Amino acid sequence: MVDQEEEDLRMALDMSLHSSSPETKRSRENIVIPSPTTTTTTTTLSNVEESPEAKTRKLQRELMLAAAEKRLLLAASRNSSNSKSSSSPVVKIEKNVVIVTRGGEERNNVMGEEISVREANQLFSMVFGSCVSREILAQWTNQGIRFSSDPETCMGLVQHEGGPCGVLATIQAFVLKYLVFFPEELGKHTANLPSQNSSPSRFSQIDCVTSGNFASLTEDGKARALVQSMVEILFMCGSKRRAVIATLNVHGYNPEGFEGSQNDELVAKVLEGLPFESASDLQTVLRVNTYTSQRDAFHHLKTVLPLLRSRLGAMLFLISALLSRGLDSVQADRDDPSLPLVTAPFGHASQEIVNLLLCGQAVPNVFDGRMDLGGGMFLKGIPSTVEVGFLTLLESLNFCKVGQQLKCPKWPIWVVGSESHYTVLFAFDTSVQNENELEERESQIRRAFDAQDQSGGGGFISVEGLHEVLRDTNLNLPREKLDNLCGMGFIVWSEFWQVLLDLDKSLGGLKDSTGLMGRKLFDLYHFNGIAKSVLNGSQATAGGDSPIQRPRLSKLRVSVPPRWTPEEFMTGVPSSSGGEGSAGKDAVVEVMQPEPPQHAPLVDCIRTRWARAVCNWVGDPPSIV
């Protein structure tokens, strides 16, 4: 009996792969059929003699669905015999998708559903616009989601094409969250997302993977971290209610049939020459499954992981995120939905793509909340706290202002943006985000200041707003200082904060005359997954013809000095203005001078998070391009 079922299934699949396209669906309502004479008669569909081709196609579909149903029922009965707690499955077939209902949960099979022509057109236009170059399409259809083969960077995803780095870097940030802070979860046979119930406060460096050493990671552990990361991102895009997973329906591809060490090569061969250059191509091969259970989504993603490692992996994951959010919701998130998400002329991932994967919404800005422009017009920013954050070189160049939601994420991991590339910065110790007394006080005062800022993040408030800030934060400035601040009719944050720093605590300011503000000293790690030939590379290929840039993990020693004035930091002697302090007039506070600072564009990004940070490293400077 089992052999007959296998034969039925093989026969059905063979017919489906080699038959012509199915006939056009006809309504069961009355249709008009021309008669041999000049007149017409009305005839029902049931009275029309089916052609031999139509009968063959009908038999094909019935055989395929019947065989699939038998296989599922047989597998379900075997599973139920091994588990007393399992309930009998209910199998139903809808639109070529077999759905098994067990214990109230529905599980779609790997076949998936087609998307409509309208959805395909909307999706392709949203991502690439109405006119996209072959070069950009090649970048986005030749980038898999794969780990580095180099031992020192084996925890990192490799980028071979320019453009999809925004997708890869964001997935990488979530992967590091699991590898660094939840390594014990990677050995379990569950798909729980521990981030939902775990607090960073319980983690310290000794709880995590040994700093900078990922050699103990197994391939299975990395794969589970990758799948858990993708599940978390997709459910976040689906408002934590659903995840849509996009795969392909192509001749010779069976997700459950790829096992062993050659699965990636088999997938690559199947996808060789597959066109992916238009909405029509997208609609032809794309199949989607929707899940409301994280566990089921985890198992499905694990099954199709070889496909995500293929050349279409990054593109399929982006499509999955967009569909999880909903195409109409994505357009509503954006300030200008007429622009493509992949930017011309270089094909870079837009900030909207990065934000979608970081916070679940395709908002275009990086400030907190939304900016009121008046007249019912708003600019949309990051709506809530995120798991992993974002820093950008553009902020150091005064092109934008990253809000606290992205600067202070739940875990000390940040996607780092430059003008043309995305990389990842992270720490093994969650205490790097802890604030000292002065930093906590600054954060409190800054929140009160921003609450009165009606300029949309411009950094200034009114005189009335200043009085509200002083009242909310229990500050009592001397009359002359207050008058000086209010003289212009508005108060700028930098001037207000400098007054507080220059004024001793005893007089209502924040200055500690003893100089015992302390400094922070910690390690950060930077990963750049790019792997391609470059003109100025330092490592040659095996043939010695052209240099190559490889994935790189860099360690930085970061020192954040006390919040004195720059002159005090250079001399190591705090100013005695505002009082002599308990140590007396001639007291000198010994300050440990840091190593000579090194500079690279990454340091400018770090300083947007830790002002005046001094960084040092060994070897070549870390690169964010």
XYZ file of C-alpha atoms in Angstrom:
625
model
C 0.000 0.000 0.000
C 2.795 2.383 0.894
C 4.592 1.570 -2.361
C 1.410 2.360 -4.297
C 1.086 5.719 -2.532
C 4.693 6.523 -3.351
C 4.033 5.624 -6.984
C 0.905 7.817 -7.029
C 2.847 10.741 -5.625
C 5.711 10.330 -8.087
C 3.268 10.075 -10.955
C 1.403 13.209 -9.841
C 4.569 15.240 -9.348
C 5.979 14.095 -12.687
C 2.781 15.153 -14.425
C 2.773 18.502 -12.656
C 6.360 19.244 -13.679
C 5.960 18.330 -17.338
C 2.391 19.264 -18.135
C 1.338 22.446 -19.824
C -0.042 25.306 -17.836
C -3.446 24.628 -16.271
C -6.492 25.733 -18.115
C -8.115 29.009 -17.346
C -10.494 28.746 -14.430
C -14.134 28.936 -15.516
C -17.102 30.035 -13.540
C -19.773 27.509 -12.755
C -22.372 30.053 -13.834
C -24.002 29.746 -17.222
C -21.657 30.509 -20.126
C -22.386 31.202 -23.796
C -20.958 28.779 -26.357
C -21.178 29.469 -30.094
C -23.366 26.978 -31.968
C -22.553 25.637 -35.427
C -25.229 27.962 -36.792
C -25.311 31.718 -36.783
C -27.281 31.799 -33.531
C -26.079 31.123 -29.990
C -27.520 29.005 -27.258
C -27.077 29.102 -23.512
C -25.502 25.981 -22.044
C -24.313 25.123 -18.538
C -20.755 24.020 -17.906
C -21.927 20.613 -16.802
C -23.317 19.951 -20.272
C -20.050 20.729 -22.050
C -18.002 17.709 -23.041
C -14.554 17.899 -21.395
C -11.599 17.648 -23.729
C -8.996 14.869 -23.232
C -6.425 17.478 -22.096
C -8.795 18.871 -19.500
C -9.542 15.386 -18.192
C -5.806 14.657 -17.938
C -5.134 17.840 -15.977
C -8.075 17.144 -13.687
C -6.772 13.634 -13.019
C -3.323 15.071 -12.365
C -4.562 17.437 -9.688
C -6.691 14.768 -8.042
C -3.793 12.294 -7.964
C -1.392 14.866 -6.543
C -3.735 16.038 -3.813
C -4.866 12.531 -2.909
C -1.299 11.277 -2.671
C -0.237 14.237 -0.556
C -3.209 13.735 1.735
C -2.420 10.048 2.157
C 1.204 10.799 2.961
C 0.261 13.373 5.593
C -2.319 11.098 7.194
C 0.164 8.220 7.271
C 2.888 10.416 8.832
C 0.421 11.824 11.335
C -0.722 8.355 12.401
C 2.894 7.281 12.911
C 3.618 10.351 15.028
C 0.503 9.863 17.121
C 1.504 6.279 17.896
C 4.828 7.574 19.274
C 3.262 10.299 21.386
C 0.342 9.595 23.657
C -0.364 13.296 24.059
C -0.749 13.874 20.316
C -4.260 14.337 19.018
C -5.418 12.991 15.672
C -4.746 15.388 12.817
C -7.323 16.923 10.556
C -6.165 17.403 6.983
C -7.666 19.903 4.594
C -6.538 21.117 1.199
C -6.943 24.709 0.082
C -5.526 26.270 -3.067
C -2.852 23.593 -3.542
C -1.770 24.023 0.102
C -2.111 21.094 2.484
C -2.885 22.290 6.007
C -2.640 19.938 8.983
C -4.601 20.952 12.063
C -3.352 19.414 15.293
C -4.242 20.604 18.779
C -5.747 23.821 17.455
C -2.645 24.817 15.423
C -2.499 24.925 11.639
C 0.693 24.001 9.844
C 1.108 24.802 6.176
C 3.170 22.388 4.164
C 6.268 23.488 2.302
C 4.425 23.926 -1.011
C 3.209 27.406 -0.067
C 0.734 29.686 -1.795
C 1.105 31.846 -4.863
C 0.910 35.593 -4.588
C -1.427 37.444 -6.887
C -0.266 39.343 -9.945
C -1.254 42.576 -8.182
C 0.837 41.696 -5.126
C 3.808 40.740 -7.285
C 3.655 44.046 -9.173
C 3.283 46.028 -5.960
C 6.118 44.149 -4.266
C 8.577 44.440 -7.148
C 7.788 48.134 -7.684
C 8.080 48.862 -3.946
C 11.529 47.290 -3.734
C 13.103 48.293 -7.052
C 10.894 50.991 -8.557
C 9.701 51.181 -12.144
C 13.158 51.247 -13.700
C 15.950 49.161 -12.198
C 19.331 48.341 -13.689
C 20.600 44.825 -14.245
C 23.533 45.595 -11.968
C 21.259 46.325 -8.992
C 19.161 43.239 -9.683
C 22.336 41.160 -9.844
C 23.451 42.496 -6.462
C 20.194 41.541 -4.795
C 19.765 38.155 -6.487
C 23.292 36.877 -5.852
C 23.591 37.248 -2.092
C 22.974 34.348 0.259
C 22.761 34.361 4.047
C 25.872 32.328 4.864
C 28.420 32.202 7.667
C 32.084 32.925 7.091
C 34.371 29.929 6.596
C 37.281 31.727 8.283
C 37.763 30.408 11.859
C 38.280 33.868 13.374
C 35.043 35.212 11.843
C 32.980 32.016 11.787
C 30.147 33.741 13.680
C 29.707 36.344 10.928
C 27.591 36.492 7.782
C 29.541 37.068 4.580
C 28.648 39.726 2.030
C 29.819 39.262 -1.551
C 27.636 41.852 -3.278
C 27.144 45.540 -2.562
C 23.615 46.554 -1.633
C 22.092 43.845 0.606
C 24.441 44.688 3.511
C 21.554 46.446 5.303
C 19.671 43.148 5.435
C 22.721 41.058 6.348
C 23.997 43.425 9.049
C 20.625 43.558 10.797
C 20.278 39.770 10.779
C 23.881 39.600 12.008
C 23.056 41.839 14.958
C 20.269 39.481 16.069
C 22.478 36.428 15.470
C 25.112 37.916 17.796
C 22.427 38.461 20.416
C 21.781 34.715 20.506
C 25.406 33.619 20.111
C 26.720 35.950 22.816
C 23.927 36.160 25.370
C 21.914 32.943 24.859
C 24.415 30.223 23.885
C 22.653 27.743 26.158
C 19.448 28.124 24.117
C 21.171 26.978 20.927
C 21.517 23.423 22.165
C 17.828 23.000 22.946
C 15.265 21.479 20.608
C 12.823 24.332 21.103
C 12.176 27.528 19.226
C 11.523 29.834 22.156
C 12.624 33.445 21.889
C 14.282 34.105 25.263
C 14.637 37.827 24.606
C 10.980 38.298 25.404
C 11.451 37.294 29.038
C 15.129 37.922 29.781
C 16.683 41.059 31.189
C 20.201 42.257 30.274
C 20.785 43.086 33.941
C 21.320 39.412 34.766
C 24.112 39.041 32.216
C 27.754 39.807 32.744
C 30.802 38.953 30.723
C 31.327 35.634 32.509
C 27.842 34.505 31.451
C 28.589 34.922 27.759
C 30.805 33.374 25.120
C 34.472 33.989 25.909
C 35.239 37.440 24.573
C 36.353 37.399 20.985
C 36.564 33.601 20.801
C 33.848 31.889 18.790
C 35.834 28.746 18.043
C 33.587 26.609 20.229
C 30.505 27.350 18.143
C 29.066 24.411 16.248
C 27.502 24.588 12.799
C 24.191 23.471 14.252
C 24.381 26.114 16.984
C 25.052 28.866 14.452
C 22.218 27.618 12.250
C 19.803 27.681 15.196
C 20.930 31.211 16.098
C 20.317 32.292 12.519
C 16.865 30.704 12.348
C 15.827 32.100 15.748
C 16.985 35.545 14.640
C 14.943 35.392 11.444
C 11.867 34.152 13.327
C 12.159 37.027 15.809
C 12.553 39.636 13.073
C 9.653 38.323 10.988
C 7.257 38.133 13.934
C 8.319 41.642 14.943
C 7.444 42.801 11.407
C 4.131 40.973 11.769
C 3.294 42.863 14.995
C 4.171 39.676 16.948
C 1.069 37.996 15.553
C 2.313 36.360 12.365
C 5.293 35.673 10.132
C 5.220 35.224 6.364
C 8.024 33.102 4.930
C 8.788 33.409 1.223
C 10.304 30.468 -0.658
C 10.448 29.290 -4.270
C 8.561 26.764 -6.347
C 10.993 25.604 -9.021
C 11.452 22.390 -10.964
C 13.614 19.910 -9.057
C 13.494 21.708 -5.702
C 12.099 19.843 -2.702
C 13.054 21.435 0.666
C 12.624 18.187 2.556
C 14.762 16.309 0.063
C 17.966 18.247 0.646
C 20.060 16.625 3.322
C 23.735 16.021 3.887
C 26.820 18.031 3.016
C 25.871 18.581 -0.628
C 22.531 20.335 -0.038
C 23.883 23.814 -0.857
C 25.400 22.596 -4.113
C 22.139 20.922 -5.086
C 20.147 24.092 -4.402
C 22.640 26.169 -6.381
C 22.271 23.820 -9.341
C 18.478 23.974 -9.190
C 18.510 27.789 -9.103
C 21.082 28.122 -11.871
C 19.701 30.383 -14.587
C 16.422 31.023 -12.758
C 15.216 34.504 -13.833
C 14.316 36.962 -11.103
C 14.206 40.214 -13.044
C 10.549 41.280 -13.121
C 7.270 41.133 -11.263
C 6.216 38.346 -13.611
C 9.249 36.261 -12.633
C 8.449 36.947 -8.996
C 4.847 35.860 -9.325
C 5.796 32.699 -11.211
C 8.218 31.185 -8.700
C 7.449 32.833 -5.341
C 5.498 30.865 -2.739
C 4.573 32.032 0.745
C 3.559 30.388 4.016
C 1.974 32.294 6.898
C 2.508 31.198 10.507
C 1.015 32.343 13.793
C 3.176 29.952 15.817
C 6.839 30.801 16.331
C 7.651 27.140 16.785
C 6.120 26.213 13.413
C 7.856 29.134 11.707
C 11.151 27.999 13.249
C 10.787 24.480 11.880
C 9.800 25.720 8.428
C 12.742 28.139 8.239
C 15.092 25.401 9.364
C 13.745 23.192 6.573
C 14.294 25.824 3.869
C 17.634 27.059 5.243
C 19.545 25.740 2.204
C 17.400 28.009 0.045
C 18.175 31.011 2.272
C 21.867 30.222 1.977
C 21.516 30.273 -1.813
C 22.052 33.270 -4.069
C 18.447 34.397 -3.514
C 18.559 34.211 0.281
C 18.839 37.907 1.160
C 16.142 38.826 -1.349
C 13.760 36.146 -0.052
C 14.231 37.289 3.537
C 13.542 40.917 2.618
C 10.363 39.820 0.810
C 9.381 37.769 3.877
C 9.783 40.814 6.129
C 7.769 43.051 3.790
C 4.946 40.525 3.506
C 4.973 39.921 7.260
C 4.463 43.634 7.804
C 1.944 43.826 4.949
C 2.615 45.791 1.762
C -0.013 48.428 2.498
C 1.313 48.878 6.046
C 4.855 49.274 4.718
C 3.717 52.059 2.393
C 1.821 53.727 5.251
C 5.003 53.652 7.400
C 6.992 55.668 4.878
C 7.170 59.424 4.437
C 7.476 59.105 0.646
C 6.094 55.765 -0.594
C 6.803 56.674 -4.219
C 10.538 56.013 -3.804
C 11.922 52.456 -4.093
C 13.262 50.774 -0.967
C 16.470 49.873 -2.794
C 18.105 53.191 -3.590
C 19.598 54.158 -6.933
C 22.173 54.356 -8.394
C 24.168 51.920 -6.232
C 21.418 49.612 -4.984
C 21.903 50.214 -1.265
C 19.310 49.164 1.292
C 17.400 52.249 2.410
C 17.045 53.266 6.039
C 13.440 52.093 5.765
C 14.613 48.528 5.150
C 17.015 48.653 8.098
C 14.380 50.164 10.387
C 11.816 47.550 9.324
C 14.178 44.791 10.434
C 15.168 46.642 13.623
C 11.776 47.784 14.928
C 9.168 46.091 12.716
C 8.090 49.271 10.918
C 9.486 50.711 7.666
C 9.825 54.228 9.036
C 12.427 56.379 7.244
C 13.896 58.299 10.205
C 16.079 57.399 13.201
C 14.823 59.864 15.835
C 12.441 58.770 18.591
C 8.685 58.871 18.012
C 7.431 61.213 15.348
C 8.007 64.851 14.472
C 4.966 67.134 14.234
C 5.262 69.448 11.237
C 1.889 71.075 11.868
C -1.245 70.906 9.810
C -1.632 67.222 10.535
C 1.733 66.400 8.930
C 4.211 64.122 10.718
C 7.609 62.571 10.092
C 7.845 59.052 11.484
C 10.692 57.782 13.642
C 11.386 54.782 15.877
C 8.224 54.032 17.884
C 9.634 52.057 20.848
C 12.650 50.435 22.460
C 14.438 47.922 20.247
C 16.375 44.720 20.891
C 19.464 45.801 18.926
C 20.304 49.380 18.014
C 21.740 51.625 15.337
C 24.549 54.165 15.079
C 25.580 56.104 11.994
C 28.504 58.118 10.735
C 25.976 60.585 9.313
C 25.155 61.776 12.830
C 28.777 62.744 13.448
C 28.533 64.769 10.203
C 25.351 66.470 11.504
C 23.107 65.000 8.814
C 20.745 63.370 11.314
C 20.125 62.719 15.001
C 19.760 59.163 16.253
C 17.303 58.893 19.126
C 17.762 57.103 22.432
C 15.607 54.165 21.312
C 18.303 53.120 18.833
C 21.313 54.351 20.791
C 20.355 52.483 23.957
C 18.873 49.151 22.814
C 18.028 46.272 25.112
C 21.264 44.483 24.189
C 24.675 46.129 23.549
C 24.637 45.469 19.797
C 24.383 48.115 17.078
C 24.113 48.120 13.301
C 26.593 50.784 12.138
C 25.813 52.789 9.009
C 28.232 54.727 6.824
C 27.533 56.486 3.558
C 27.632 53.203 1.630
C 27.792 50.209 3.963
C 26.388 48.596 7.116
C 28.485 46.746 9.699
C 27.954 45.632 13.312
C 29.352 46.846 16.657
C 28.813 44.836 19.850
C 30.002 44.160 23.387
C 30.131 40.991 25.459
C 29.352 42.842 28.670
C 25.947 44.471 29.115
C 27.406 46.893 31.676
C 28.831 49.028 28.849
C 25.391 50.636 28.723
C 25.287 51.380 32.451
C 25.495 55.055 33.301
C 27.418 56.603 36.159
C 25.748 59.092 38.475
C 26.374 62.070 36.237
C 25.245 60.250 33.095
C 22.015 59.198 34.792
C 21.429 62.780 35.852
C 22.157 64.009 32.330
C 19.706 61.508 30.862
C 17.021 62.645 33.298
C 17.551 66.313 32.499
C 17.784 65.658 28.754
C 14.475 63.797 28.749
C 12.829 66.706 30.546
C 14.436 69.148 28.073
C 13.331 67.128 25.030
C 9.791 66.956 26.405
C 9.654 70.761 26.142
C 11.375 70.864 22.754
C 8.757 71.928 20.212
C 11.291 72.351 17.416
C 11.078 68.712 16.308
C 14.467 67.768 17.715
C 16.148 71.094 16.992
C 17.669 71.242 20.465
C 16.139 74.425 21.894
C 13.200 75.324 24.118
C 11.320 78.430 25.225
C 11.827 80.341 28.487
C 8.592 78.847 29.809
C 9.860 75.407 28.830
C 13.085 76.009 30.768
C 11.155 76.777 33.946
C 9.253 73.511 33.467
C 12.555 71.632 33.092
C 13.987 73.196 36.261
C 10.852 72.327 38.160
C 10.686 68.727 36.879
C 14.363 68.007 37.620
C 14.689 69.889 40.957
C 17.314 72.297 39.634
C 17.750 75.684 41.312
C 20.006 77.916 39.228
C 21.342 81.231 40.595
C 19.433 84.242 39.290
C 22.331 85.579 37.192
C 22.839 82.225 35.453
C 19.124 81.927 34.746
C 18.934 85.465 33.346
C 21.884 84.825 31.049
C 20.264 81.662 29.690
C 16.943 83.394 29.058
C 18.413 86.534 27.491
C 17.846 85.355 23.897
C 14.257 84.271 24.455
C 15.093 80.619 23.817
C 17.489 78.141 25.411
C 19.841 75.851 23.495
C 20.651 72.472 25.057
C 24.431 72.786 24.691
C 24.483 76.136 26.511
C 22.136 74.919 29.217
C 24.176 71.777 29.809
C 27.461 73.711 29.924
C 26.034 76.009 32.612
C 25.156 72.952 34.697
C 28.621 71.427 34.210
C 30.414 74.649 35.153
C 28.319 75.219 38.261
C 29.204 73.378 41.432
C 26.697 70.996 43.030
C 26.481 73.209 46.100
C 25.205 76.037 43.887
C 22.626 73.973 41.987
C 24.867 72.688 39.206
C 26.451 69.330 38.450
C 30.169 69.991 38.832
C 32.042 67.762 41.247
C 34.942 69.848 42.552
C 36.774 66.742 43.750
C 37.068 65.506 40.162
C 35.895 62.043 41.167
C 33.504 61.627 38.283
C 35.351 58.499 37.196
C 35.800 57.137 33.704
C 34.522 54.089 31.909
C 36.811 51.499 30.338
C 35.432 48.637 28.258
C 35.874 46.569 25.084
C 33.831 46.767 21.901
C 33.992 44.449 18.900
C 33.348 45.396 15.301
C 32.440 43.001 12.492
C 32.578 43.827 8.794
C 31.319 40.931 6.680
C 32.414 42.217 3.295
C 34.400 39.745 1.198
C 35.334 40.981 -2.249
C 38.226 42.155 -4.359
C 39.251 45.744 -3.642
C 41.850 48.062 -5.085
C 43.439 48.978 -1.770
C 43.221 45.612 -0.032
C 46.105 44.366 2.055
C 45.737 40.636 1.394
C 46.286 39.071 -1.981
C 44.370 36.222 -3.510
C 45.890 32.800 -3.954
C 47.044 33.710 -7.446
C 48.501 36.999 -6.309
C 46.752 38.908 -9.101
C 44.348 41.111 -7.153
C 43.955 41.954 -3.475
C 40.906 40.787 -1.565
C 38.982 42.103 1.420
C 37.851 39.400 3.826
C 35.387 39.411 6.742
C 37.066 40.966 9.752
C 36.487 41.045 13.497
C 38.225 43.913 15.316
C 38.593 44.539 19.043
C 38.598 48.106 20.347
C 39.571 49.273 23.821
C 37.300 52.189 24.671
C 37.952 54.760 27.379
C 35.272 57.313 28.220
C 36.807 60.141 30.290
C 35.098 62.008 33.124
C 32.711 64.729 32.045
C 35.004 67.619 32.793
C 35.832 70.404 30.397
C 38.407 69.472 27.718
C 41.066 71.568 29.472
C 40.603 69.704 32.733
C 40.834 66.354 30.984
C 44.101 67.290 29.291
C 45.731 68.544 32.485
C 44.226 66.004 34.848
C 43.404 68.812 37.323
C 39.773 69.790 37.906
C 38.930 73.468 38.024
C 38.448 74.934 41.498
C 35.880 77.483 40.365
C 32.741 77.358 42.410
C 34.448 76.104 45.585
C 37.663 74.601 46.877
C 36.156 71.231 47.673
C 36.905 69.096 50.681
C 40.472 68.394 49.597
C 41.523 72.021 49.811
C 42.692 74.652 47.374
C 45.986 73.052 46.379
C 44.714 69.505 46.037
C 45.485 67.725 42.784
C 43.480 64.681 41.772
C 45.580 62.010 40.083
C 44.047 60.924 36.818
C 45.152 57.929 34.783
C 45.932 59.149 31.308
C 44.669 56.897 28.503
C 46.779 55.477 25.746
C 47.386 57.774 22.787
C 44.085 57.848 20.920
C 43.674 56.281 17.483
C 41.158 57.492 14.978
C 38.999 55.977 12.261
C 35.478 56.773 11.027
C 34.154 54.070 13.366
C 35.387 56.141 16.318
C 33.184 59.021 15.188
C 30.204 56.626 15.257
C 31.137 55.420 18.744
C 31.332 59.001 19.992
C 27.730 59.589 19.016
C 26.908 57.007 21.708
C 29.730 57.724 24.195
C 30.760 61.367 23.855
C 34.536 62.021 23.926
C 35.359 58.314 23.861
C 38.989 57.420 23.158
C 39.590 54.192 21.182
C 42.602 51.963 20.628
C 43.149 48.781 18.659
C 45.881 46.505 17.373
C 46.642 46.274 13.681
C 44.759 47.946 10.835
C 41.940 50.372 11.671
C 38.463 48.822 11.681
C 36.655 49.625 8.438
C 32.989 50.625 8.073
C 33.125 50.645 4.250
